[in-house]
Coordinates of C-alpha atoms in Angstrom, one line a residue:
X129 CA 20.3 -11.5 8.0
X130 CA 21.5 -7.9 7.8
X131 CA 18.2 -6.4 9.2
X132 CA 18.6 -8.8 12.2
X133 CA 22.2 -7.6 12.5
X134 CA 21.0 -4.0 12.7
X135 CA 18.6 -4.9 15.4
X136 CA 21.4 -6.8 17.3
X137 CA 23.7 -3.8 16.9
X138 CA 21.2 -1.4 18.4
X139 CA 20.7 -3.7 21.3
X140 CA 24.4 -4.2 21.9
X141 CA 25.2 -0.5 21.7
X142 CA 22.4 0.6 24.0
X143 CA 20.0 2.1 21.6
X144 CA 17.2 -0.4 22.6
X145 CA 17.9 0.2 26.2
X146 CA 17.5 4.0 25.8
X147 CA 14.2 3.5 24.0
X148 CA 12.8 1.0 26.5
X149 CA 14.2 2.2 29.8
X150 CA 14.4 5.9 28.9
X151 CA 17.1 8.4 29.6
X152 CA 17.4 11.7 31.4
X153 CA 18.4 15.2 30.3
X154 CA 22.1 14.5 30.9
X155 CA 22.3 11.4 28.7
X156 CA 22.1 8.8 31.4
X157 CA 20.1 5.6 30.7
X158 CA 17.8 4.8 33.6
X159 CA 18.2 1.5 35.4
X160 CA 21.9 0.9 34.6
X161 CA 25.4 2.2 35.2
X162 CA 26.4 4.8 32.6
X163 CA 29.6 6.0 31.0
X164 CA 30.5 9.7 31.3
X165 CA 29.8 11.9 28.2
X166 CA 32.6 14.4 27.5
X167 CA 31.6 17.9 28.2
X168 CA 28.3 17.0 29.8
X169 CA 27.9 17.5 33.5
X170 CA 26.0 15.0 35.7
X171 CA 26.6 12.3 33.0
X172 CA 28.0 8.9 33.8
X173 CA 25.9 8.4 36.9
X174 CA 25.0 5.0 38.4
X175 CA 21.2 4.7 37.9
X176 CA 20.9 1.1 38.8
X177 CA 18.3 1.9 41.4
X178 CA 16.7 4.6 39.4
X179 CA 14.6 2.8 36.9
X180 CA 11.8 5.3 36.1
X181 CA 11.9 8.5 33.9
X182 CA 10.2 11.5 35.6
X183 CA 9.4 14.8 33.8
X184 CA 9.5 17.9 35.9
X185 CA 6.6 19.4 33.9
X186 CA 4.9 16.5 32.1
X187 CA 2.0 18.7 30.8
X188 CA 4.4 21.1 28.9
X189 CA 3.9 19.5 25.5
X190 CA 5.2 20.9 22.2
X191 CA 2.8 19.7 19.6
X192 CA 5.0 21.0 16.7
X193 CA 8.0 19.0 17.8
X194 CA 5.9 16.1 19.2
X195 CA 7.7 15.9 22.5
X196 CA 7.5 17.0 26.2
X197 CA 9.4 20.3 26.7
X198 CA 10.6 19.4 30.2
X199 CA 13.7 18.3 32.0
X200 CA 13.8 14.5 32.5
X201 CA 15.3 12.7 35.5
X202 CA 15.8 9.1 36.5
X203 CA 14.0 8.4 39.8
X204 CA 13.6 5.3 41.9
X205 CA 9.9 5.7 42.4
X206 CA 7.1 7.7 40.7
X207 CA 5.1 10.1 42.9
X208 CA 2.3 7.9 44.5
X209 CA 0.4 11.0 45.7
X210 CA 0.0 14.6 44.8
X211 CA 2.8 16.7 46.2
X212 CA 1.6 20.3 46.7
X213 CA 4.7 22.0 48.4
X214 CA 8.4 21.7 48.5
X215 CA 8.1 20.2 52.0
X216 CA 6.1 17.4 50.4
X217 CA 8.9 16.9 47.9
X218 CA 11.4 16.7 50.8
X219 CA 9.2 14.3 52.8
X220 CA 8.7 12.0 49.7
X221 CA 12.5 12.0 49.1
X222 CA 13.2 11.2 52.8
X223 CA 10.7 8.4 53.1
X224 CA 10.9 6.7 49.7
X225 CA 14.5 7.7 48.7
X226 CA 13.2 9.1 45.4
X227 CA 14.6 12.6 44.8
X228 CA 12.4 14.4 42.2
X229 CA 14.7 17.5 41.8
X230 CA 17.9 17.7 39.9
X231 CA 20.7 15.4 41.0
X232 CA 22.9 18.1 42.5
X233 CA 20.2 19.3 44.9
X234 CA 20.1 17.4 48.3
X235 CA 16.6 16.2 49.1
X236 CA 16.6 17.5 52.7
X237 CA 17.3 21.1 51.6
X238 CA 14.6 21.4 48.9
X239 CA 12.5 24.0 50.7
X240 CA 15.5 26.4 51.3
X241 CA 17.4 26.1 48.0
X242 CA 17.0 29.1 45.6
X243 CA 17.4 26.7 42.6
X244 CA 14.3 24.9 43.4
X245 CA 12.2 27.0 41.1
X246 CA 14.2 25.9 38.0
X247 CA 15.4 22.4 39.0
X248 CA 12.5 21.0 40.8
X249 CA 9.1 19.8 39.4
X250 CA 6.4 22.3 38.8
X251 CA 3.9 22.3 41.8
X252 CA 1.7 20.7 42.4
X253 CA 3.3 17.4 41.3
X254 CA 0.4 15.1 40.2
X255 CA 0.1 11.5 41.2
X256 CA 1.9 9.3 38.6
X257 CA 2.1 5.7 37.5
X258 CA 4.8 4.0 35.5
X259 CA 3.9 2.9 31.9
X260 CA 4.3 -0.9 31.5
X261 CA 7.6 -1.9 30.0
X262 CA 8.7 1.7 29.1
X263 CA 9.0 2.9 32.7
X264 CA 7.8 6.5 32.1
X265 CA 6.1 8.3 35.0
X266 CA 2.7 9.5 33.6
X267 CA 0.1 11.5 35.5
X268 CA -2.9 9.4 36.7
X269 CA -5.2 12.4 36.1
X270 CA -4.7 13.4 32.5
X271 CA -6.6 16.7 32.9
X272 CA -3.3 18.5 32.3
X273 CA -3.8 17.6 28.7
X274 CA -7.3 19.1 28.6
X275 CA -6.3 22.1 26.6
X276 CA -5.3 19.9 23.6
X277 CA -8.5 17.8 24.0
X278 CA -10.5 21.0 24.4
X279 CA -9.0 22.3 21.1
X280 CA -10.0 19.1 19.3
X281 CA -13.5 19.1 20.8
X282 CA -14.0 22.8 20.0
X283 CA -13.0 22.2 16.4
X284 CA -15.4 19.3 16.0
X285 CA -18.2 21.1 17.8
X286 CA -17.8 24.3 15.8
X287 CA -17.8 22.3 12.5
X288 CA -21.4 21.1 12.4
X289 CA -21.0 19.0 9.3
X290 CA -17.9 17.3 10.7
X291 CA -19.7 16.7 14.0
X292 CA -22.7 15.1 12.1
X293 CA -20.4 12.9 10.0
X294 CA -18.5 11.6 13.1
X295 CA -21.8 11.1 14.9
X296 CA -23.0 9.1 11.9
X297 CA -19.9 6.8 12.0
X298 CA -20.2 6.3 15.8
X299 CA -23.9 5.4 15.5
X300 CA -23.3 3.0 12.6
X301 CA -20.2 1.2 13.8
X302 CA -21.9 -2.2 14.0
X303 CA -23.4 -1.7 10.5
X304 CA -19.9 -0.7 9.2
X305 CA -18.3 -3.9 10.6
X306 CA -21.1 -6.0 9.2
X307 CA -20.8 -4.5 5.7
X308 CA -17.1 -5.0 5.8
X309 CA -17.6 -8.7 6.5
X310 CA -20.2 -8.8 3.7
X311 CA -17.6 -7.4 1.3
X312 CA -15.2 -10.1 2.4
X313 CA -17.7 -12.8 1.9
X314 CA -18.7 -11.4 -1.5
X315 CA -15.1 -11.4 -2.7
X316 CA -14.6 -15.0 -1.7
X317 CA -17.8 -16.0 -3.4
X318 CA -17.0 -14.1 -6.6
X319 CA -13.6 -15.9 -6.9
X320 CA -15.6 -19.2 -7.3
X321 CA -18.6 -18.0 -9.4
X322 CA -16.7 -15.7 -11.8
X323 CA -16.1 -18.7 -14.1
X324 CA -19.8 -18.8 -14.7
X325 CA -20.3 -15.2 -15.5
X326 CA -16.9 -14.4 -17.3
X327 CA -18.2 -15.6 -20.7
X328 CA -21.2 -13.3 -20.5
X329 CA -19.1 -10.3 -19.4
X330 CA -16.5 -10.9 -22.1
X331 CA -19.0 -11.2 -24.9
X332 CA -21.0 -8.2 -23.6
X333 CA -17.8 -6.2 -23.6
X334 CA -17.0 -7.3 -27.1
X335 CA -20.4 -6.4 -28.4
X336 CA -20.4 -3.0 -26.7
X337 CA -17.0 -2.2 -28.2
X338 CA -18.0 -3.3 -31.7
X339 CA -21.4 -1.5 -31.6
X340 CA -19.9 1.6 -30.1
X341 CA -17.3 1.8 -32.9
X342 CA -19.9 1.2 -35.6
X343 CA -22.2 3.7 -34.1
X344 CA -19.6 6.4 -33.7
X345 CA -18.4 5.9 -37.3
X346 CA -21.9 6.0 -38.6
X347 CA -22.7 9.3 -36.7
X348 CA -19.5 10.9 -38.0
X349 CA -20.4 10.0 -41.7
X350 CA -24.0 11.2 -41.1
X351 CA -22.7 14.5 -39.7
X352 CA -20.4 15.0 -42.6
X353 CA -23.0 14.2 -45.3
X354 CA -25.6 16.4 -43.5
X355 CA -23.1 19.3 -43.2
X356 CA -22.1 19.0 -46.9
X357 CA -25.7 19.1 -48.0
X358 CA -26.5 22.1 -45.8
X359 CA -23.4 23.8 -47.0
X360 CA -24.2 23.3 -50.7
X361 CA -27.7 24.6 -50.2
X362 CA -26.5 27.7 -48.3
X363 CA -23.8 28.4 -50.8
X364 CA -26.2 28.1 -53.8
X365 CA -28.8 30.4 -52.1
X366 CA -26.2 33.0 -51.1
X367 CA -24.6 33.1 -54.6
X368 CA -28.0 33.7 -56.2
X369 CA -28.9 36.5 -53.9
X370 CA -25.6 38.3 -53.7
X371 CA -23.6 37.1 -56.8
X372 CA -20.4 37.9 -54.8
X373 CA -17.9 35.5 -53.3
X374 CA -18.6 34.6 -49.7
X375 CA -15.8 35.6 -47.2
X376 CA -16.1 32.7 -44.9
X377 CA -16.1 30.1 -47.7
X378 CA -12.7 28.8 -46.6
X379 CA -13.9 28.3 -43.0
X380 CA -16.9 26.3 -44.1
X381 CA -14.7 24.1 -46.3
X382 CA -12.3 23.6 -43.4
X383 CA -15.1 22.4 -41.2
X384 CA -16.2 19.9 -43.8
X385 CA -12.7 18.7 -44.4
X386 CA -12.3 18.2 -40.6
X387 CA -15.4 16.1 -40.4
X388 CA -14.3 14.0 -43.4
X389 CA -10.9 13.3 -41.7
X390 CA -12.7 12.2 -38.5
X391 CA -15.1 10.0 -40.4
X392 CA -12.3 8.3 -42.4
X393 CA -10.2 7.8 -39.3
X394 CA -13.1 6.3 -37.5
X395 CA -13.8 4.0 -40.4
X396 CA -10.2 2.8 -40.5
X397 CA -10.2 2.3 -36.8
X398 CA -13.5 0.3 -36.9
X399 CA -12.2 -1.8 -39.8
X400 CA -9.0 -2.7 -37.9
X401 CA -11.0 -3.4 -34.7
X402 CA -13.4 -5.7 -36.6
X403 CA -10.5 -7.5 -38.1
X404 CA -8.8 -7.9 -34.7
X405 CA -12.1 -9.2 -33.2
X406 CA -12.4 -11.7 -36.0
X407 CA -8.8 -12.7 -35.8
X408 CA -8.7 -12.9 -32.0
X409 CA -12.0 -14.5 -31.3
X410 CA -10.4 -17.8 -30.4
X411 CA -8.0 -15.9 -28.1
X412 CA -11.0 -14.4 -26.4
X413 CA -12.3 -17.9 -26.0
X414 CA -8.9 -18.8 -24.3
X415 CA -9.4 -16.0 -21.8
X416 CA -12.9 -17.4 -21.0
X417 CA -11.5 -20.9 -20.6
X418 CA -8.7 -19.6 -18.3
X419 CA -11.3 -17.9 -16.1
X420 CA -13.4 -21.1 -16.1
X421 CA -10.4 -23.2 -15.0
X422 CA -9.3 -20.7 -12.5
X423 CA -12.7 -21.0 -10.8
X424 CA -12.1 -24.8 -10.6
X425 CA -8.7 -24.2 -9.1
X426 CA -10.3 -22.4 -6.1
X427 CA -12.8 -25.2 -5.7
X428 CA -10.0 -27.8 -5.5
X429 CA -7.7 -25.5 -3.6
X430 CA -10.0 -23.4 -1.4
X431 CA -7.1 -22.3 0.9
X432 CA -5.7 -20.2 -1.9
X433 CA -8.4 -17.7 -1.0
X434 CA -6.7 -17.2 2.4
X435 CA -3.4 -16.1 0.9
X436 CA -4.2 -12.4 1.2
X437 CA -4.7 -12.9 5.0
X438 CA -1.3 -14.6 5.4
X439 CA 0.4 -12.0 3.3
X440 CA -1.2 -9.1 5.2
X441 CA -0.2 -10.8 8.5
X442 CA 3.4 -11.2 7.3
X443 CA 3.6 -7.6 6.1
X444 CA 2.1 -6.3 9.4
X445 CA 4.6 -8.3 11.5
X446 CA 7.5 -7.1 9.4
X447 CA 6.3 -3.4 9.5
X448 CA 6.0 -3.6 13.3
X449 CA 9.5 -5.1 13.5
X450 CA 10.9 -2.4 11.1
X451 CA 9.4 0.4 13.1
X452 CA 10.8 -1.1 16.3
X453 CA 14.3 -1.3 14.8
X454 CA 13.9 2.2 13.5
X455 CA 13.2 3.5 17.0
X456 CA 16.2 1.6 18.3
X457 CA 18.3 3.2 15.6
X458 CA 17.0 6.6 16.6
X459 CA 18.3 6.2 20.1
X460 CA 21.7 4.8 19.1
X461 CA 24.5 7.3 18.6
X462 CA 26.1 10.3 20.2
X463 CA 24.1 12.1 22.8
X464 CA 23.8 15.9 22.5
X465 CA 22.5 17.9 25.4
X466 CA 20.8 21.2 24.4
X467 CA 20.5 23.8 27.2
X468 CA 17.3 23.3 29.1
X469 CA 15.9 20.4 27.2
X470 CA 16.1 16.6 27.1
X471 CA 19.1 15.0 25.5
X472 CA 19.0 14.4 21.7
X473 CA 20.6 11.5 20.0
X474 CA 22.6 12.4 16.8
X475 CA 23.3 9.8 14.2
X476 CA 26.8 10.1 12.7
X477 CA 29.2 8.1 10.5
X478 CA 28.1 4.5 9.8
X479 CA 24.8 4.9 11.7
X480 CA 23.5 7.3 9.0
X481 CA 24.3 4.7 6.3
X482 CA 22.7 2.0 8.5
X483 CA 19.5 4.1 8.6
X484 CA 19.5 4.4 4.8
X485 CA 20.0 0.6 4.5
X486 CA 17.2 0.0 6.9
X487 CA 14.9 2.2 4.7
X488 CA 16.0 0.2 1.6
X489 CA 15.2 -3.0 3.6
X490 CA 11.6 -1.8 4.1
X491 CA 11.1 -1.8 0.3
X492 CA 13.1 -4.9 -0.4
X493 CA 11.6 -7.2 2.2
X494 CA 8.0 -5.9 1.5
X495 CA 8.5 -6.9 -2.1
X496 CA 10.1 -10.1 -1.0
X497 CA 7.0 -11.0 1.0
X498 CA 4.7 -10.2 -1.9
X499 CA 6.9 -12.3 -4.2
X500 CA 6.7 -15.2 -1.7
X501 CA 2.9 -15.0 -2.1
X502 CA 3.3 -15.2 -5.9
X503 CA 5.7 -18.1 -5.8
X504 CA 3.4 -20.0 -3.3
X505 CA 0.3 -19.5 -5.5
X506 CA 2.3 -20.4 -8.6
X507 CA 3.6 -23.6 -7.1
X508 CA 0.1 -24.8 -6.0
X509 CA -1.4 -23.9 -9.4
X510 CA 1.4 -25.7 -11.3
X511 CA 0.8 -28.8 -9.2
X512 CA -2.9 -28.7 -9.9
X513 CA -2.5 -28.1 -13.7
X514 CA 0.0 -30.9 -14.3
X515 CA -1.7 -33.4 -12.2
X516 CA -3.8 -35.2 -14.9
X517 CA -5.9 -37.1 -12.4
X518 CA -7.3 -34.5 -10.0
X519 CA -8.2 -37.3 -7.5
X520 CA -4.5 -37.8 -7.0
X521 CA -3.8 -34.2 -6.0
X522 CA -1.6 -33.9 -2.9
X523 CA -3.4 -33.5 0.4
X524 CA -1.9 -30.0 1.0
X525 CA -0.6 -28.6 -2.3
X526 CA -0.3 -25.1 -0.8
X527 CA 1.8 -26.3 2.1
X528 CA 4.0 -28.3 -0.3
X529 CA 4.5 -25.2 -2.4
X530 CA 5.5 -23.3 0.7
X531 CA 8.0 -26.0 1.7
X532 CA 9.5 -26.0 -1.8
X533 CA 9.8 -22.2 -1.7
X534 CA 11.7 -22.3 1.7
X535 CA 13.9 -25.2 0.6
X536 CA 14.8 -24.3 -3.0
X537 CA 13.5 -21.0 -4.2
X538 CA 14.2 -18.3 -1.6
X539 CA 17.2 -17.0 -3.7
X540 CA 14.9 -16.7 -6.7
X541 CA 12.4 -14.7 -4.8
X542 CA 15.1 -12.5 -3.2
X543 CA 16.6 -11.7 -6.6
X544 CA 13.3 -10.9 -8.2
X545 CA 12.2 -8.6 -5.4
X546 CA 15.7 -6.9 -5.4
X547 CA 15.3 -6.0 -9.0
X548 CA 12.0 -4.4 -8.3
X549 CA 13.6 -2.5 -5.4
X550 CA 16.3 -1.2 -7.7
X551 CA 13.6 0.4 -9.9
X552 CA 11.3 1.5 -7.1
X553 CA 14.0 3.5 -5.1
X554 CA 14.9 5.9 -8.0
X555 CA 11.2 6.5 -8.7
X556 CA 10.6 7.3 -5.0
X557 CA 13.6 9.6 -5.0
X558 CA 12.4 11.4 -8.1
X559 CA 8.9 11.7 -6.6
X560 CA 10.5 13.3 -3.4
X561 CA 12.5 15.7 -5.5
X562 CA 9.4 16.6 -7.5
X563 CA 7.4 17.4 -4.4
X564 CA 10.3 19.4 -2.8
X565 CA 10.7 21.5 -6.0
X566 CA 7.0 22.0 -6.6
X567 CA 6.4 25.6 -7.7
X568 CA 10.2 26.3 -8.0
X569 CA 11.3 24.4 -11.1
X570 CA 10.6 25.5 -14.6
X571 CA 8.2 23.8 -17.0
X572 CA 10.9 21.8 -18.8
X573 CA 12.4 20.4 -15.6
X574 CA 8.9 19.5 -14.3
X575 CA 8.1 17.7 -17.5
X576 CA 11.4 15.8 -17.5
X577 CA 10.8 14.7 -13.9
X578 CA 7.3 13.5 -14.6
X579 CA 8.5 11.7 -17.7
X580 CA 11.2 9.9 -15.7
X581 CA 8.8 9.0 -12.9
X582 CA 6.3 7.7 -15.5
X583 CA 8.9 5.6 -17.3
X584 CA 10.2 4.1 -14.1
X585 CA 6.6 3.3 -13.1
X586 CA 6.0 1.5 -16.4
X587 CA 9.3 -0.3 -16.1
X588 CA 8.4 -1.4 -12.6
X589 CA 5.0 -2.8 -13.8
X590 CA 6.6 -4.7 -16.7
X591 CA 9.3 -6.2 -14.4
X592 CA 6.6 -7.1 -11.9
X593 CA 4.7 -9.0 -14.6
X594 CA 7.9 -10.7 -15.9
X595 CA 8.9 -11.6 -12.3
X596 CA 5.5 -13.2 -11.7
X597 CA 5.8 -15.3 -14.8
X598 CA 9.5 -16.1 -13.9
X599 CA 8.3 -17.5 -10.6
X600 CA 5.7 -19.7 -12.4
X601 CA 8.5 -20.9 -14.8
X602 CA 10.6 -21.7 -11.7
X603 CA 7.7 -23.7 -10.2
X604 CA 7.4 -25.7 -13.5
X605 CA 11.0 -26.3 -14.4
X606 CA 12.8 -25.7 -11.0
X607 CA 15.4 -23.5 -12.8
X608 CA 17.1 -20.4 -11.3
X609 CA 15.7 -16.9 -11.6
X610 CA 17.6 -15.8 -14.7
X611 CA 16.9 -18.9 -16.7
X612 CA 13.2 -18.9 -15.6
X613 CA 12.9 -15.2 -16.5
X614 CA 14.4 -15.9 -20.0
X615 CA 12.1 -18.8 -20.6
X616 CA 9.0 -16.9 -19.4
X617 CA 10.0 -13.9 -21.6
X618 CA 10.3 -16.2 -24.7
X619 CA 6.9 -17.8 -24.0
X620 CA 5.3 -14.4 -23.6
X621 CA 6.8 -13.1 -26.8
X622 CA 5.7 -16.2 -28.7
X623 CA 2.2 -15.7 -27.4
X624 CA 2.1 -11.9 -27.5
X625 CA -1.4 -11.6 -29.0
X626 CA -2.8 -14.1 -26.4
X627 CA -1.1 -12.1 -23.6
X628 CA -2.5 -8.9 -24.9
X629 CA -6.0 -10.3 -25.1
X630 CA -5.8 -12.0 -21.6
X631 CA -4.5 -8.8 -20.0
X632 CA -6.9 -6.5 -21.7
X633 CA -10.1 -8.5 -21.5
X634 CA -9.2 -10.3 -18.2
X635 CA -8.3 -7.1 -16.4
X636 CA -11.5 -5.5 -17.5
X637 CA -13.6 -8.4 -16.3
X638 CA -11.8 -8.3 -12.9
X639 CA -12.3 -4.6 -12.7
X640 CA -16.0 -5.2 -13.3
X641 CA -15.9 -7.8 -10.5
X642 CA -14.4 -5.2 -8.1
X643 CA -17.1 -2.6 -9.1
X644 CA -19.8 -5.3 -8.6
X645 CA -18.6 -6.0 -5.0
X646 CA -18.4 -2.3 -4.2
X647 CA -21.8 -1.7 -5.7
X648 CA -23.5 -4.6 -3.8
X649 CA -21.8 -3.5 -0.6
X650 CA -22.9 0.1 -1.0
X651 CA -26.5 -1.0 -1.9
X652 CA -26.6 -3.1 1.2
X653 CA -25.2 -0.2 3.2
X654 CA -28.0 2.1 1.9
X655 CA -30.6 -0.4 3.0
X656 CA -29.0 -0.9 6.4
X657 CA -28.7 2.9 7.0
X658 CA -32.1 3.7 5.8
X659 CA -33.5 4.1 9.3
X660 CA -31.4 7.3 9.7
X661 CA -33.4 10.2 8.4
X662 CA -30.5 12.6 8.2
X663 CA -29.0 11.4 4.9
X664 CA -25.8 13.5 5.5
X665 CA -24.9 11.0 8.1
X666 CA -24.7 8.3 5.5
X667 CA -21.7 9.8 3.7
X668 CA -18.8 8.9 5.8
X669 CA -19.9 5.3 6.7
X670 CA -20.6 4.5 3.1
X671 CA -17.3 6.0 2.0
X672 CA -15.5 3.8 4.6
X673 CA -17.4 0.7 3.6
X674 CA -16.9 1.3 -0.1
X675 CA -13.1 1.9 0.3
X676 CA -12.8 -1.3 2.4
X677 CA -14.9 -3.3 -0.1
X678 CA -12.7 -2.1 -3.0
X679 CA -9.5 -2.9 -1.1
X680 CA -10.7 -6.4 -0.1
X681 CA -11.9 -7.1 -3.7
X682 CA -8.6 -6.0 -5.1
X683 CA -6.6 -8.3 -2.7
X684 CA -8.7 -11.3 -3.5
X685 CA -9.1 -10.7 -7.2
X686 CA -5.3 -10.1 -7.5
X687 CA -4.9 -13.7 -6.3
X688 CA -7.4 -14.8 -9.0
X689 CA -5.4 -12.8 -11.6
X690 CA -2.1 -14.5 -10.5
X691 CA -3.9 -17.9 -10.9
X692 CA -5.0 -16.9 -14.4
X693 CA -1.5 -15.8 -15.4
X694 CA 0.1 -19.0 -14.1
X695 CA -2.5 -21.2 -15.8
X696 CA -1.8 -19.4 -19.1
X697 CA 1.9 -20.0 -18.8
X698 CA 1.3 -23.6 -17.9
X699 CA -1.0 -23.9 -21.0
X700 CA 1.6 -22.3 -23.3
X701 CA 4.4 -24.5 -22.1
X702 CA 2.2 -27.6 -22.1
X703 CA 1.0 -27.1 -25.7
X704 CA 4.5 -26.2 -26.9
X705 CA 6.2 -29.4 -25.7
X706 CA 3.3 -31.8 -25.6
X707 CA 1.5 -32.1 -28.9
X708 CA -1.1 -34.7 -27.8
X709 CA 0.7 -37.8 -29.3
X710 CA 1.1 -40.9 -27.2
X711 CA 3.7 -40.2 -24.5
X712 CA 3.4 -36.5 -25.0
X713 CA -0.2 -35.9 -23.8
X714 CA -1.2 -32.4 -22.8
X715 CA -3.7 -31.3 -20.2
X716 CA -7.3 -31.6 -21.2
X717 CA -8.3 -28.6 -19.0
X718 CA -8.2 -26.3 -22.0
X719 CA -9.0 -28.8 -24.7
X720 CA -11.7 -26.5 -26.0
X721 CA -9.1 -24.0 -27.2
X722 CA -5.9 -26.1 -27.2
X723 CA -6.2 -27.1 -30.8
X724 CA -6.1 -23.5 -31.8
X725 CA -2.4 -23.4 -30.9
X726 CA -1.5 -25.8 -33.7
X727 CA -3.5 -24.2 -36.4

C-alpha cells in the first residue's frame, strides 16, 4: 500500500502535475493557478489559460546534462507558423493572445523593447505542435537537431565495421524475429521431451566423469613411472661417466616427488568418486525419475509453460509504474531557480527518505512478483502430485493455485521476498562502494569487499532455494512462512545427499538443455543467413539471436527446475509420512525409486 501512497502523495502535492503539464523557468505549473515562491520573481502567476510549455530556444540541447538549455514559458498556444521577425511575434500575440516573450514584456511593444534579444525566442521561431498529454511545444521540423543526428551518422559512417554490422541487422530483421520465435518454440518443446532424454544425459555425464577420473589418474601414474625409470637410467649413466655427485640431484627427486603426490591424490579422489557413484546410483535414478515426472506435469498442466510470460508482463507493468512514480517524485519538492535556466526541483526532508524507500520497493516488489510465480507453480504441482487419480484433477489447477495465493498466502510470499531484499540491498551497496573506490582502495580493503559481496551472494542464493522450498511446504501443509521454512529445512537436511545429487546432476542437465537450444538456434541462423556472402554481417544478428535464445531457455527451464524441486519435496514428505500401508498409501509416481527411502 505504501508505494500507492507515494504515488498519491506526489499527485496531491503537485509533482505529477509538474511532470505532465510542465512548468516554466519561474516555478509556475502550466494550466493552473500557482502559489508564489519566496524570493522568485514572476512566480505565483495564474496560468489557467496557458497550458503549453514553450522553449525560447528549443534546439539548444545540453547532451551532458540531458536537458534543453533554454528559458521555458507557459503559453496559451504553440506557434502555428514560422515567425521570422519580432513584428511576427507581436502579430501572433495580438491575434492569438499567446505571448511568446517573457511575462513582463507587453506583446504590443516587442519590436521596440531592448530586452527582446534576451527574453524573446530566438529567431526564426519554428512552427511547433504540442506533444500529446505532456503539452510541450516541439518544432514540427526537427532539422534543428541535425547536428546531433549528423554526429551519430558520421560516427557510424566512419566506422566501416560498425556500419556493416548495423546493415547486417537491418537486412536480417525478419530472420532475427523468426529465429527468436524458433528459440521460444524449442524451449517449450524441450520442457516436454526432456523426460525422455534426461536418463541418457545423466548416464553419459556419469560415464564421462568416471572415465575422465580413471584416465587422469592412469596418466599421472604412467608419467611418474616413466619419469622414475628415465631418472634412474640417467643417474646410473652419469655416475659411471663422471663418478662425481650430480648437482641437480635434489631437483630431479623433487620433480619425482611432486608427480607421486599428484598421482596419489588423483587415486584417492578417483576412489572416493567411485564410492560416491556406487553409493548414490539410486539417488541418480531419483533425479531421472523426477525429470520424467516433471515432463508429465507439463503434459497435464500445459499452461505452466506460460508462467514466464505472465511474470514478465507483471514485472514490466510494475517497472513502468515504478519509473512513473519516480518521475513524479523528481518533480515534487522545493523549486530552485538558477539564473538563466529552467527551474530545478530539490528534494528535501522526508522526500529524500521517500525516494530511498521507493528504491527499496523496486527490489522488494520485484522479488515479490518472482515469489508469486514460485508459489503459483508450487501450488499447481502439489495439487497434481497428491491427486492419486489424475483423471480427477481440477479443471484449472493453476487458477486454483493463484486464488489460494491471493486469499491465504500473500503474507508468506511478502515475508520471503522481504528476507531476500534484506540480503540483496547490502550486497548492492557494497558493489556500489567497490565500484566507486576502484583504483583507490588498498589490496586488503579490495579483498574484504569482494569477500563480503561473495558471501552475501551465496547467502542470497541459499535463502532463495530455502524460500522456494518453504513456498512448496506452504502449498502442501498451508502453514505460515516460518513454520514452512523450518519444515522444508528439516526435510532438506534429512535428504542432504539426494538434494546434492539433484542439484548437481539436474542443474547440469538443464544447462545442457540451454546449450542445446542456443546451438540449434545458432545453426538455424547460419543456414538462414547463408545467402549473405559477407560473413562479417552474420556476427551481430547471430549474437542477438543466441542471447535471446539463452534468455528464453533460462526462463522456461527455470520453471522446469522449480517443478523438479517441488516434486522432490512432495516425494520426501510423502515417503516420510506415508509408508505404503493401508490408509497411508504414497504416490506411485516415483515407485521405481520410492522403496530406496526405506532401505
